[in-house]
Short mmCIF file of C-alpha atoms in Angstrom, two decimals:
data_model
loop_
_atom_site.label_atom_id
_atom_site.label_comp_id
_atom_site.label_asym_id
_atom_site.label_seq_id
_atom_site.Cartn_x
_atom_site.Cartn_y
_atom_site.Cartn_z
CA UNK B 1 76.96 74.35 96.12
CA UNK B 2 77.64 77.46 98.40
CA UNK B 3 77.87 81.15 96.73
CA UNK B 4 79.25 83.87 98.81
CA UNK B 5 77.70 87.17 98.10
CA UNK B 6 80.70 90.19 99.25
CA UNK B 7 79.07 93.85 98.94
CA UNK B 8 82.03 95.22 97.11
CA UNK B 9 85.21 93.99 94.75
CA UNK B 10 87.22 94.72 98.18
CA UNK B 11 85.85 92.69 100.47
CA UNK B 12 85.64 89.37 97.49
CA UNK B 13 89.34 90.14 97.14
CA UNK B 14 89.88 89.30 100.83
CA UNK B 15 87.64 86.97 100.77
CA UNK B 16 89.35 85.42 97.61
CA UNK B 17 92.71 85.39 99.73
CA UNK B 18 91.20 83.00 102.57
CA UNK B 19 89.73 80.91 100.68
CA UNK B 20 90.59 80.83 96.87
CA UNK B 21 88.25 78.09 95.66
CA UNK B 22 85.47 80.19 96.86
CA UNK B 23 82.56 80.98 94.61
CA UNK B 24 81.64 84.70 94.71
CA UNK B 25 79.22 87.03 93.14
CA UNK B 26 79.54 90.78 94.07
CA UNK B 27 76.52 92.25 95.24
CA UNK B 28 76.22 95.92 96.77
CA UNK B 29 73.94 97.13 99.51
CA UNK B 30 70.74 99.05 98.78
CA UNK B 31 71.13 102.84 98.98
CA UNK B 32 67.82 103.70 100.28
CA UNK B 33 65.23 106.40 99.24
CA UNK B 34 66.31 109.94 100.70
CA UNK B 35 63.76 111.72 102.03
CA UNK B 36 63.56 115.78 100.91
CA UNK B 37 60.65 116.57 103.29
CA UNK B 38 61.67 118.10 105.91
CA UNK B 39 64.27 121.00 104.81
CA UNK B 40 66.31 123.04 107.66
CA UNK B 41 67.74 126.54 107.08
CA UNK B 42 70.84 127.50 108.22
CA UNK B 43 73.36 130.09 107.80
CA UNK B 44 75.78 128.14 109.27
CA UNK B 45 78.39 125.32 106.57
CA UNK B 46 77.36 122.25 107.78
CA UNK B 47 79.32 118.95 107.82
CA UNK B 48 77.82 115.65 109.28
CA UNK B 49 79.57 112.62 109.91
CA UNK B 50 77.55 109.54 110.16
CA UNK B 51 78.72 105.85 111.72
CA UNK B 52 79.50 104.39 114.65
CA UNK B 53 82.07 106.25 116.89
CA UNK B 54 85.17 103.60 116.86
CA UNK B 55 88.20 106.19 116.57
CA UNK B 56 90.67 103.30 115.30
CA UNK B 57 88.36 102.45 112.33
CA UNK B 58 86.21 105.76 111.74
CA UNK B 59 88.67 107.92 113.03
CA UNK B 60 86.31 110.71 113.94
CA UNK B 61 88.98 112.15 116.37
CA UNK B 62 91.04 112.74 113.10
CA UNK B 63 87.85 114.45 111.45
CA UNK B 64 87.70 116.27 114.37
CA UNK B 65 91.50 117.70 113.84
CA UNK B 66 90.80 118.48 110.41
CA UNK B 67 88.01 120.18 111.36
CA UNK B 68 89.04 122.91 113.90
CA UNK B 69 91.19 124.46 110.87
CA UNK B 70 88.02 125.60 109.15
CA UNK B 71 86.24 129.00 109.88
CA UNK B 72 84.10 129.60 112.59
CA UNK B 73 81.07 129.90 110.47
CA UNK B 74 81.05 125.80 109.64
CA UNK B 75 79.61 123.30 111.94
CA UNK B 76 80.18 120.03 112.14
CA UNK B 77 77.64 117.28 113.40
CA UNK B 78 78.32 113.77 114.98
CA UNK B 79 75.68 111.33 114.07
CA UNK B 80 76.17 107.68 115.64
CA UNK B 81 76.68 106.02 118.83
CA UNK B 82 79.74 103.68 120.12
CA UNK B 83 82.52 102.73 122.41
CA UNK B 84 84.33 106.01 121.57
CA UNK B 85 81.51 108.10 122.05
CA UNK B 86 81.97 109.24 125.53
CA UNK B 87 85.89 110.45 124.56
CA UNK B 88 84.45 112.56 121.60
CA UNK B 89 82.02 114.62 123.21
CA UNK B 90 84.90 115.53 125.89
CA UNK B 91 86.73 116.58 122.86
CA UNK B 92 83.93 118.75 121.59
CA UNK B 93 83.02 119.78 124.50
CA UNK B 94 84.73 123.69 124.15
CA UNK B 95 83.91 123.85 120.35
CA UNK B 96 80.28 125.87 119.89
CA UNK B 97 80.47 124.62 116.26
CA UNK B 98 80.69 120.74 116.82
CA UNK B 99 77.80 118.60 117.86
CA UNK B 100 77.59 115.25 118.98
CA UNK B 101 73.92 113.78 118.37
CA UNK B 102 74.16 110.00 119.41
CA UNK B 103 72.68 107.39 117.42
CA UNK B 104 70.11 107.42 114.66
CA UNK B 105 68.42 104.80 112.49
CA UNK B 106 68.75 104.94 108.39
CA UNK B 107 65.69 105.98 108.33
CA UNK B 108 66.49 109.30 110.38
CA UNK B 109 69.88 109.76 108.17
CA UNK B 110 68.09 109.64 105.08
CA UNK B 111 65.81 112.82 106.11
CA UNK B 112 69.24 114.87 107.85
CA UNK B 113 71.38 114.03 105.09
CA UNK B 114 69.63 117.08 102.62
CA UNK B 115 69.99 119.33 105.45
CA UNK B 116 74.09 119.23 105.15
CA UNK B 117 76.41 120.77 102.94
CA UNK B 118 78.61 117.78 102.96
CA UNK B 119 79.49 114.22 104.80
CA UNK B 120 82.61 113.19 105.89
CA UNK B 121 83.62 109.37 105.82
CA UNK B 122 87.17 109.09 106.92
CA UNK B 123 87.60 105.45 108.16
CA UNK B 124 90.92 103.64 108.30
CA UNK B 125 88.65 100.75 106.13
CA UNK B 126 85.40 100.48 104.78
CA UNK B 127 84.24 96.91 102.94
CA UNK B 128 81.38 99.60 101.59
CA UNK B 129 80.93 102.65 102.53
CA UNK B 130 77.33 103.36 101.99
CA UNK B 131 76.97 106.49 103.96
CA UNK B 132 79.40 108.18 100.87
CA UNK B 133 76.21 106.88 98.29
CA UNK B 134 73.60 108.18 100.89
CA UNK B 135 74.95 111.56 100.86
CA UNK B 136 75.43 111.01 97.03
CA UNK B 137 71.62 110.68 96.84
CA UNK B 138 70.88 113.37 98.53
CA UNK B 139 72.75 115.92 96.68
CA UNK B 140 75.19 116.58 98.63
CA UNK B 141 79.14 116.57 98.40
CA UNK B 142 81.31 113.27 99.97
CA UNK B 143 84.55 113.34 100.92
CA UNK B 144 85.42 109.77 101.68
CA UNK B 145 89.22 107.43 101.19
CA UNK B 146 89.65 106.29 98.16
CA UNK B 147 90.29 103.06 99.29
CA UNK B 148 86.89 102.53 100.23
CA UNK B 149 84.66 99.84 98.94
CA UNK B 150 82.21 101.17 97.11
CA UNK B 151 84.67 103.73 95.20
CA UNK B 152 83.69 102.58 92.26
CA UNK B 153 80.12 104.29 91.89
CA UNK B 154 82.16 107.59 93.30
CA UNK B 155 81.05 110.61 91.14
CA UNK B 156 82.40 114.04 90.42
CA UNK B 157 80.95 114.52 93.83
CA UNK B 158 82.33 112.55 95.78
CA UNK B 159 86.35 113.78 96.63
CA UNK B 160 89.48 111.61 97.77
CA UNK B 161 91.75 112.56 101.12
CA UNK B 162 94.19 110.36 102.04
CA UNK B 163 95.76 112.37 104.92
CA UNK B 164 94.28 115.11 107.60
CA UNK B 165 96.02 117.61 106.08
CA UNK B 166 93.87 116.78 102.71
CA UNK B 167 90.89 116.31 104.16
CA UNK B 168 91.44 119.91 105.31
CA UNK B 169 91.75 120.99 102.01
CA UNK B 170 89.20 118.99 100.47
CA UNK B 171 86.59 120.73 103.82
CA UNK B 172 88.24 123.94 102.40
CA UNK B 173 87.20 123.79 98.82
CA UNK B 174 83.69 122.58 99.31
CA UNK B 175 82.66 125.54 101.90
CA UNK B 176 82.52 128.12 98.62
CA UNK B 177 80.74 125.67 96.49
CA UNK B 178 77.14 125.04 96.05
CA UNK B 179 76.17 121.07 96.03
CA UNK B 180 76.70 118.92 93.16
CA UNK B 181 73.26 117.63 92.94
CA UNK B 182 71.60 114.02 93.33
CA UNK B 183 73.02 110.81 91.30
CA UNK B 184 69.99 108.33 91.71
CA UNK B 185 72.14 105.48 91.76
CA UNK B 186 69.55 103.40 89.92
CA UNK B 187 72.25 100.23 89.90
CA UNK B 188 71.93 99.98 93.45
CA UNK B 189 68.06 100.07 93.93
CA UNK B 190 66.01 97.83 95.90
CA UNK B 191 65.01 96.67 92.67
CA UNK B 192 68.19 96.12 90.79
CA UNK B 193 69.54 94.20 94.10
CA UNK B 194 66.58 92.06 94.74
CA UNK B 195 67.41 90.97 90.86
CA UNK B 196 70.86 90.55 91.16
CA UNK B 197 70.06 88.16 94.81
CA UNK B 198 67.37 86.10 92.73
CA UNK B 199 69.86 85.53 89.84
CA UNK B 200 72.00 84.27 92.25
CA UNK B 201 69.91 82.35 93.81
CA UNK B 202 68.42 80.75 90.77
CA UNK B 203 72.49 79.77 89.63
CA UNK B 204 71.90 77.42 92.66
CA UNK B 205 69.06 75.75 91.47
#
């Protein structure tokens, strides 16, 4: 017997469509540990996006537009490498208050994440969206698609834009207010997965 194990109720759906007989058990990704230890100070609004820079599925160029409407005191910071990375630092290249960074491990995003007042996940699709949880964790405010996988551990911090002109907004609101403050996500623990994986596993045994 064969179980397929989708991270979110999106991605079984599609899965369900291909192949209908298919046995499924949802089971998330880990949102790692974030790590509070090494605080920044800045006067500056900060905004980080983090992911890998593919503008027909991230859409960071559309981040980007949304962006530039925003007062000069925000900043907004590119974390990730990718195919598209090249064509976004030539669009950032005249804006003092956008930097592109490259690509960082988990391990590195889980220490920045604290140091920003919000993250920005725009993609056309995400079958998770973990980066939204990660800056969840870290007590900071997500803006994300409502369409994305993981939407349904989204929080009172975490806020929906559907178009560039919302996202706009939604950068807007969250300049004048201070962070919403860490959700553990205790459900998605290396702990509560590795129990959910050996359930599954024993279900095949």
């Amino acid at each position: 017997m064969h179980l397929i194990l989708p991270v979110s109720n999106v991605l079984e759906s599609g899965i369900k469509e291909l192949l209908p007989t298919a046995k499924t058990r949802v089971v998330p990704n880990i949102v790692g540990d974030v790590d509070f230890s090494n605080p920044e100070h800045s006067t500056a609004v900060r905004f980080c996006v983090v992911g890998d820079i593919v503008f027909n599925v991230k859409r960071q160029d559309l981040i980007l537009k949304a962006f530039f409407a925003l007062p000069s005191f925000c900043e907004l910071h590119f974390f990730g490498g990718g195919p598209d990375l090249e064509a976004l630092k030539a669009l950032c290249k005249k804006a003092k208050n956008v930097f592109v960074h490259g690509r960082v491990t988990n391990k590195e995003v889980l220490q920045l994440l604290p140091n920003y007042h919000a993250h920005i996940q725009f993609s056309a699709f995400e079958t998770f969206g973990i980066a939204t949880l990660e800056a969840r964790k870290a007590g900071i405010w997500a803006i994300s698609r409502a369409s994305f996988g993981c939407s349904d551990y989204a929080d009172k911090g975490v806020l929906m834009a559907e178009s560039v002109e919302e996202l706009t907004q939604k950068l807007s609101e969250v300049i004048a207010l201070s962070k919403p403050g860490v959700n553990k996500f205790e459900a998605l623990s290396k702990a509560e997965i590795g129990r959910k994986i050996q359930l599954c596993y024993n279900e095949l045994n």
